[in-house]
Short mmCIF file of C-alpha atoms and ligand atoms in Angstrom, two decimals:
data_model
loop_
_atom_site.label_atom_id
_atom_site.label_comp_id
_atom_site.label_asym_id
_atom_site.label_seq_id
_atom_site.Cartn_x
_atom_site.Cartn_y
_atom_site.Cartn_z
CA MET X 1 1.09 17.21 -35.81
CA PRO X 2 -1.69 17.84 -33.26
CA ALA X 3 -0.67 19.11 -29.83
CA ALA X 4 0.13 16.78 -26.96
CA ILE X 5 -2.67 16.94 -24.39
CA ILE X 6 -1.45 17.86 -20.91
CA ASP X 7 -3.40 15.59 -18.56
CA GLY X 8 -3.95 17.74 -15.46
CA LYS X 9 -6.47 15.27 -14.11
CA ALA X 10 -3.86 12.51 -13.97
CA VAL X 11 -1.15 14.79 -12.54
CA ALA X 12 -3.54 16.10 -9.87
CA ALA X 13 -4.41 12.51 -8.85
CA GLU X 14 -0.67 11.78 -8.52
CA ILE X 15 -0.17 14.88 -6.32
CA ARG X 16 -3.15 13.99 -4.12
CA ALA X 17 -1.79 10.45 -3.66
CA ARG X 18 1.60 11.90 -2.67
CA VAL X 19 -0.05 14.31 -0.21
CA ARG X 20 -1.94 11.41 1.32
CA GLU X 21 1.29 9.40 1.74
CA GLU X 22 2.89 12.36 3.49
CA ALA X 23 -0.18 12.95 5.67
CA VAL X 24 0.03 9.31 6.85
CA ARG X 25 3.74 9.79 7.59
CA LEU X 26 3.04 12.99 9.57
CA LYS X 27 0.46 11.18 11.65
CA THR X 28 2.53 8.10 12.38
CA THR X 29 5.83 9.87 13.04
CA HIS X 30 4.66 13.14 14.62
CA GLY X 31 1.01 12.57 15.63
CA LEU X 32 -0.02 15.48 13.39
CA VAL X 33 -3.15 15.69 11.22
CA PRO X 34 -3.14 18.71 8.87
CA GLY X 35 -6.40 20.67 9.17
CA LEU X 36 -7.89 22.90 6.47
CA ALA X 37 -10.65 25.37 7.38
CA VAL X 38 -12.80 26.50 4.47
CA VAL X 39 -15.15 29.44 4.98
CA LEU X 40 -18.07 29.96 2.60
CA VAL X 41 -20.25 33.06 2.96
CA GLY X 42 -23.56 33.06 1.08
CA GLU X 43 -24.97 30.66 -1.47
CA ASP X 44 -23.14 31.25 -4.74
CA PRO X 45 -23.79 27.92 -6.56
CA ALA X 46 -20.32 27.62 -8.15
CA SER X 47 -18.66 28.35 -4.78
CA GLN X 48 -20.80 25.70 -3.10
CA VAL X 49 -19.59 23.10 -5.59
CA TYR X 50 -15.93 24.11 -5.10
CA VAL X 51 -16.25 24.02 -1.31
CA ARG X 52 -17.89 20.60 -1.36
CA ASN X 53 -15.10 19.24 -3.58
CA LYS X 54 -12.42 20.78 -1.37
CA GLY X 55 -13.92 19.15 1.72
CA ARG X 56 -14.17 15.71 0.10
CA GLN X 57 -10.66 15.77 -1.35
CA THR X 58 -9.19 17.04 1.94
CA ARG X 59 -10.69 14.09 3.81
CA GLU X 60 -9.59 11.64 1.08
CA ALA X 61 -6.05 12.95 1.48
CA GLY X 62 -6.10 11.96 5.16
CA MET X 63 -6.45 15.52 6.44
CA GLU X 64 -9.13 17.20 8.51
CA SER X 65 -11.68 19.42 6.77
CA ILE X 66 -13.28 22.11 8.93
CA GLU X 67 -16.14 23.80 7.09
CA HIS X 68 -17.87 27.05 8.07
CA ARG X 69 -20.94 27.96 6.03
CA LEU X 70 -22.25 31.41 6.91
CA PRO X 71 -25.33 33.28 5.69
CA ALA X 72 -24.96 35.94 2.99
CA GLU X 73 -25.89 38.65 5.56
CA THR X 74 -22.81 37.87 7.71
CA SER X 75 -21.04 41.11 8.64
CA GLU X 76 -17.38 41.75 8.01
CA ALA X 77 -16.87 42.07 11.77
CA ASP X 78 -18.35 38.60 12.39
CA LEU X 79 -16.19 37.12 9.66
CA LEU X 80 -13.09 38.73 11.18
CA THR X 81 -14.01 37.24 14.56
CA LEU X 82 -14.19 33.77 12.99
CA ILE X 83 -10.82 34.29 11.26
CA ALA X 84 -9.25 35.29 14.59
CA ARG X 85 -10.58 32.09 16.14
CA LEU X 86 -9.20 29.96 13.29
CA ASN X 87 -5.84 31.77 13.51
CA ALA X 88 -5.62 30.79 17.19
CA ASP X 89 -6.71 27.16 16.70
CA PRO X 90 -3.65 24.85 16.66
CA GLY X 91 -5.66 22.16 14.82
CA VAL X 92 -6.15 24.51 11.86
CA HIS X 93 -3.09 24.72 9.59
CA GLY X 94 -4.73 26.26 6.54
CA ILE X 95 -7.52 28.84 6.17
CA LEU X 96 -9.31 29.47 2.90
CA VAL X 97 -12.10 32.02 2.54
CA GLN X 98 -13.96 31.23 -0.66
CA LEU X 99 -14.18 34.19 -3.05
CA PRO X 100 -16.15 36.10 -4.16
CA LEU X 101 -17.53 37.46 -0.88
CA PRO X 102 -20.96 39.13 -0.72
CA ASP X 103 -21.22 42.91 -1.22
CA GLY X 104 -20.36 44.82 1.92
CA VAL X 105 -17.58 42.46 3.00
CA ARG X 106 -14.14 43.64 1.90
CA ALA X 107 -12.11 40.71 0.62
CA GLU X 108 -8.77 42.49 1.28
CA ALA X 109 -9.68 43.13 4.93
CA VAL X 110 -10.62 39.48 5.41
CA ILE X 111 -7.57 38.09 3.60
CA ASP X 112 -5.21 40.35 5.50
CA ALA X 113 -6.71 39.14 8.78
CA ILE X 114 -5.58 35.56 8.05
CA ASP X 115 -2.33 34.49 9.72
CA PRO X 116 0.13 34.45 6.75
CA ALA X 117 1.44 31.07 7.97
CA LYS X 118 -2.08 29.64 7.46
CA ASP X 119 -2.82 31.51 4.22
CA VAL X 120 -2.90 28.43 1.97
CA ASP X 121 -4.39 30.52 -0.87
CA GLY X 122 -1.22 32.65 -0.89
CA PHE X 123 -3.32 35.83 -1.17
CA HIS X 124 -2.08 37.66 1.97
CA ALA X 125 0.12 40.68 1.24
CA VAL X 126 2.93 39.02 3.23
CA ASN X 127 2.90 35.93 1.00
CA VAL X 128 2.60 38.06 -2.15
CA GLY X 129 5.61 40.08 -0.98
CA ARG X 130 7.59 36.97 -0.10
CA LEU X 131 6.97 35.50 -3.55
CA VAL X 132 8.06 38.71 -5.27
CA THR X 133 11.20 39.01 -3.15
CA GLY X 134 12.18 35.37 -3.69
CA GLN X 135 11.54 34.18 -0.13
CA SER X 136 9.76 30.97 0.76
CA ALA X 137 6.04 31.70 0.56
CA LEU X 138 2.67 30.04 0.35
CA VAL X 139 1.93 30.36 -3.37
CA PRO X 140 -1.56 30.74 -4.94
CA CYS X 141 -2.86 27.32 -5.94
CA THR X 142 -3.99 27.81 -9.55
CA PRO X 143 -0.74 29.38 -10.83
CA LEU X 144 1.24 26.85 -8.80
CA GLY X 145 -0.66 24.08 -10.59
CA CYS X 146 0.03 25.70 -13.97
CA LEU X 147 3.72 25.93 -13.15
CA ASP X 148 3.83 22.28 -12.15
CA LEU X 149 2.26 21.27 -15.49
CA LEU X 150 4.72 23.48 -17.39
CA ARG X 151 7.73 22.00 -15.60
CA ARG X 152 6.53 18.47 -16.28
CA THR X 153 5.94 19.32 -19.97
CA LEU X 154 9.04 21.42 -20.70
CA GLY X 155 11.60 20.79 -17.97
CA SER X 156 13.55 24.02 -17.53
CA LEU X 157 11.65 27.22 -18.38
CA ALA X 158 14.81 29.38 -18.33
CA GLY X 159 14.94 31.80 -21.23
CA ALA X 160 11.48 30.86 -22.53
CA GLU X 161 9.21 33.65 -23.80
CA ALA X 162 6.12 33.50 -21.58
CA VAL X 163 2.97 35.54 -22.13
CA VAL X 164 0.31 35.58 -19.42
CA VAL X 165 -3.02 36.93 -20.62
CA GLY X 166 -4.91 38.32 -17.60
CA ARG X 167 -3.71 40.36 -14.63
CA SER X 168 -5.86 39.12 -11.75
CA THR X 169 -4.47 38.89 -8.24
CA ILE X 170 -5.53 35.24 -8.04
CA VAL X 171 -3.93 34.00 -11.27
CA GLY X 172 -2.30 36.44 -13.71
CA LYS X 173 0.03 38.37 -11.41
CA PRO X 174 1.30 35.43 -9.32
CA MET X 175 1.65 33.33 -12.50
CA ALA X 176 3.94 35.99 -13.95
CA GLN X 177 6.01 36.05 -10.75
CA LEU X 178 6.38 32.26 -10.76
CA LEU X 179 7.51 32.27 -14.40
CA LEU X 180 9.99 35.03 -13.62
CA ARG X 181 11.30 32.95 -10.70
CA GLU X 182 11.94 30.19 -13.28
CA SER X 183 13.96 32.67 -15.39
CA ALA X 184 11.41 32.92 -18.21
CA THR X 185 11.05 36.24 -20.05
CA VAL X 186 7.58 37.34 -18.97
CA THR X 187 4.95 39.59 -20.51
CA ILE X 188 1.58 40.25 -18.86
CA ALA X 189 -1.07 41.11 -21.44
CA HIS X 190 -4.58 42.30 -20.58
CA SER X 191 -7.72 43.97 -21.89
CA ARG X 192 -5.84 47.17 -22.82
CA THR X 193 -2.94 45.44 -24.60
CA ARG X 194 -2.47 46.66 -28.19
CA ASP X 195 -2.43 43.93 -30.86
CA LEU X 196 -2.95 41.11 -28.39
CA ALA X 197 -2.59 38.42 -31.08
CA ALA X 198 0.90 39.66 -32.06
CA VAL X 199 1.98 39.76 -28.39
CA CYS X 200 0.66 36.24 -27.81
CA ARG X 201 2.38 34.89 -30.93
CA ARG X 202 5.75 35.70 -29.33
CA ALA X 203 5.08 33.12 -26.65
CA ASP X 204 6.79 29.77 -26.19
CA ILE X 205 4.49 29.52 -23.15
CA LEU X 206 1.02 31.05 -23.35
CA VAL X 207 -1.11 31.17 -20.19
CA ALA X 208 -4.72 32.22 -20.77
CA ALA X 209 -6.48 33.56 -17.67
CA VAL X 210 -9.04 36.06 -18.89
CA GLY X 211 -12.38 34.41 -18.13
CA ARG X 212 -13.74 34.89 -21.66
CA PRO X 213 -14.94 31.79 -23.52
CA GLU X 214 -12.60 30.73 -26.34
CA MET X 215 -11.16 34.22 -26.70
CA LEU X 216 -7.72 33.08 -27.85
CA GLY X 217 -7.66 31.34 -31.21
CA ARG X 218 -5.34 30.28 -33.99
CA ASP X 219 -4.06 33.83 -34.55
CA HIS X 220 -2.80 34.04 -30.97
CA VAL X 221 -0.59 30.97 -30.96
CA ARG X 222 2.81 30.27 -32.42
CA GLN X 223 3.48 26.85 -33.94
CA GLY X 224 4.71 24.49 -31.23
CA ALA X 225 3.87 26.74 -28.26
CA THR X 226 2.80 25.28 -24.92
CA VAL X 227 -0.67 26.56 -24.04
CA ILE X 228 -2.08 26.56 -20.50
CA ASP X 229 -5.80 27.35 -20.37
CA VAL X 230 -6.98 28.53 -16.94
CA GLY X 231 -10.50 29.46 -18.11
CA ILE X 232 -13.57 27.56 -16.93
CA ASN X 233 -16.57 29.06 -18.74
CA ARG X 234 -20.08 27.67 -19.00
CA VAL X 235 -21.63 28.14 -22.43
CA SER X 236 -24.77 26.85 -24.11
CA ASP X 237 -24.29 23.50 -25.87
CA GLY X 238 -26.87 24.51 -28.48
CA SER X 239 -29.46 21.97 -27.33
CA GLY X 240 -30.68 23.49 -24.09
CA GLY X 241 -27.79 22.31 -21.93
CA GLU X 242 -24.39 23.67 -20.98
CA ARG X 243 -20.80 22.71 -21.65
CA LEU X 244 -17.51 23.90 -20.21
CA VAL X 245 -15.00 25.69 -22.40
CA GLY X 246 -11.73 27.43 -21.65
CA ASP X 247 -10.38 30.82 -22.65
CA VAL X 248 -8.73 29.11 -25.63
CA ASP X 249 -10.46 27.77 -28.75
CA PHE X 250 -9.24 24.23 -28.14
CA ALA X 251 -10.20 22.72 -31.52
CA ALA X 252 -8.34 25.40 -33.50
CA VAL X 253 -5.33 25.83 -31.22
CA SER X 254 -4.65 22.13 -30.67
CA GLU X 255 -3.79 21.91 -34.38
CA ILE X 256 -0.83 24.26 -33.99
CA ALA X 257 0.29 24.20 -30.35
CA GLY X 258 3.00 21.80 -29.21
CA ALA X 259 1.10 20.96 -26.04
CA ILE X 260 -2.17 22.19 -24.53
CA THR X 261 -4.31 21.71 -21.42
CA PRO X 262 -7.90 20.65 -22.09
CA VAL X 263 -10.99 22.07 -20.35
CA PRO X 264 -12.17 20.26 -18.34
CA GLY X 265 -9.35 18.03 -17.12
CA GLY X 266 -6.40 20.44 -17.43
CA VAL X 267 -5.69 23.18 -14.91
CA GLY X 268 -8.96 22.77 -12.96
CA PRO X 269 -8.08 19.64 -10.95
CA MET X 270 -4.60 21.01 -10.19
CA THR X 271 -5.97 23.85 -8.03
CA ILE X 272 -7.34 21.66 -5.24
CA ALA X 273 -4.33 19.30 -5.47
CA CYS X 274 -2.05 22.32 -4.85
CA LEU X 275 -4.31 23.52 -2.02
CA LEU X 276 -3.86 20.16 -0.27
CA SER X 277 -0.11 20.35 -0.86
CA ASN X 278 0.01 23.90 0.58
CA THR X 279 -1.95 22.76 3.65
CA LEU X 280 0.50 19.93 4.26
CA ARG X 281 3.41 22.37 3.86
CA ALA X 282 1.83 24.86 6.27
CA CYS X 283 1.41 22.08 8.85
CA CYS X 284 5.05 21.00 8.45
CA ARG X 285 6.38 24.57 8.70
CA VAL X 286 4.49 25.52 11.84
CA ASN X 287 5.57 22.30 13.54
CA GLY X 288 9.21 22.46 12.46
CA VAL X 289 8.93 19.24 10.42
CA PRO X 290 10.96 19.11 7.16
CA GLU X 291 8.72 19.70 4.13
CA PRO X 292 8.18 16.75 1.81
CA GLU X 293 10.01 16.57 -1.51
CA GLY X 294 8.26 16.11 -4.82
CA LEU X 295 5.25 18.36 -4.25
CA PRO X 296 4.51 21.61 -6.13
CA SER X 297 6.42 24.64 -4.82
N1 LIG G 1 -12.57 31.61 -5.97
C1 LIG G 1 -12.13 31.22 -7.20
N2 LIG G 1 -10.87 30.74 -7.12
C2 LIG G 1 -10.52 30.81 -5.81
C3 LIG G 1 -9.33 30.44 -5.12
O1 LIG G 1 -8.33 29.96 -5.68
N3 LIG G 1 -9.36 30.67 -3.78
C4 LIG G 1 -10.43 31.21 -3.16
N4 LIG G 1 -10.35 31.41 -1.84
N5 LIG G 1 -11.54 31.55 -3.77
C5 LIG G 1 -11.58 31.35 -5.10
#
């Protein structure tokens, strides 16, 4: 039987609608409008698209979008000055600095300058530490979206064998922590893993976050496994254009998996939905308002 398709696009729309409802409630009952500041340095085309989408979806969710577009030559010191200003601004509840940053600007220095309470990306060392130690944290958006899809597909993840392929700070490592928090048995595989296919075939839950087009195929997937594909890779469509593919060979794997996320329309839309949810949470926390139920956490 072919795999069930996990419709991240539909789930993300549901989350955004729920965020909007809660944003309206915050405004009418507390006079609060959550504000998200997005900082883009330079002109990376993919980053420009992401930032535009973030701004539009933030406004559609009834929140304020504050956008700072800075030239590629911006110095680290100038960026840190802007972050300090955003940290001090009570109308800003979330700060996101789009990565990658141009050469010469250290991403860690910039991220660690963000007030952890406004770190809606969940990249600050304080939030990373809080996640690992089981305290309430702002959690990175892409793995949070993956977790939400897994919970909706499988219910409890306790005892499941989970294999995360990829060890990035943005996806692989926090994904593993979130799965561990759900009591899954977690393996992180990466470019130096021996016999990757055999490791992956152990998985009830396989999360692919390597950034290599269609790298995981039939040999990597156990019959009935749930496959979450984080990859978004542009490849030639063979007739002069481009198409998007994931890190998983969808055509082959969807014949044996139990459930699988497509690319596009799987994990991708969940990232911004979770960013909006994190911004709403950050606004509630700083103002002592109870956090809404039914949103990813
Ligand atoms: N670049 C690619 N993904 C992300 C993300 O989740 N957050 C930020 N800030 N930059 C990114």
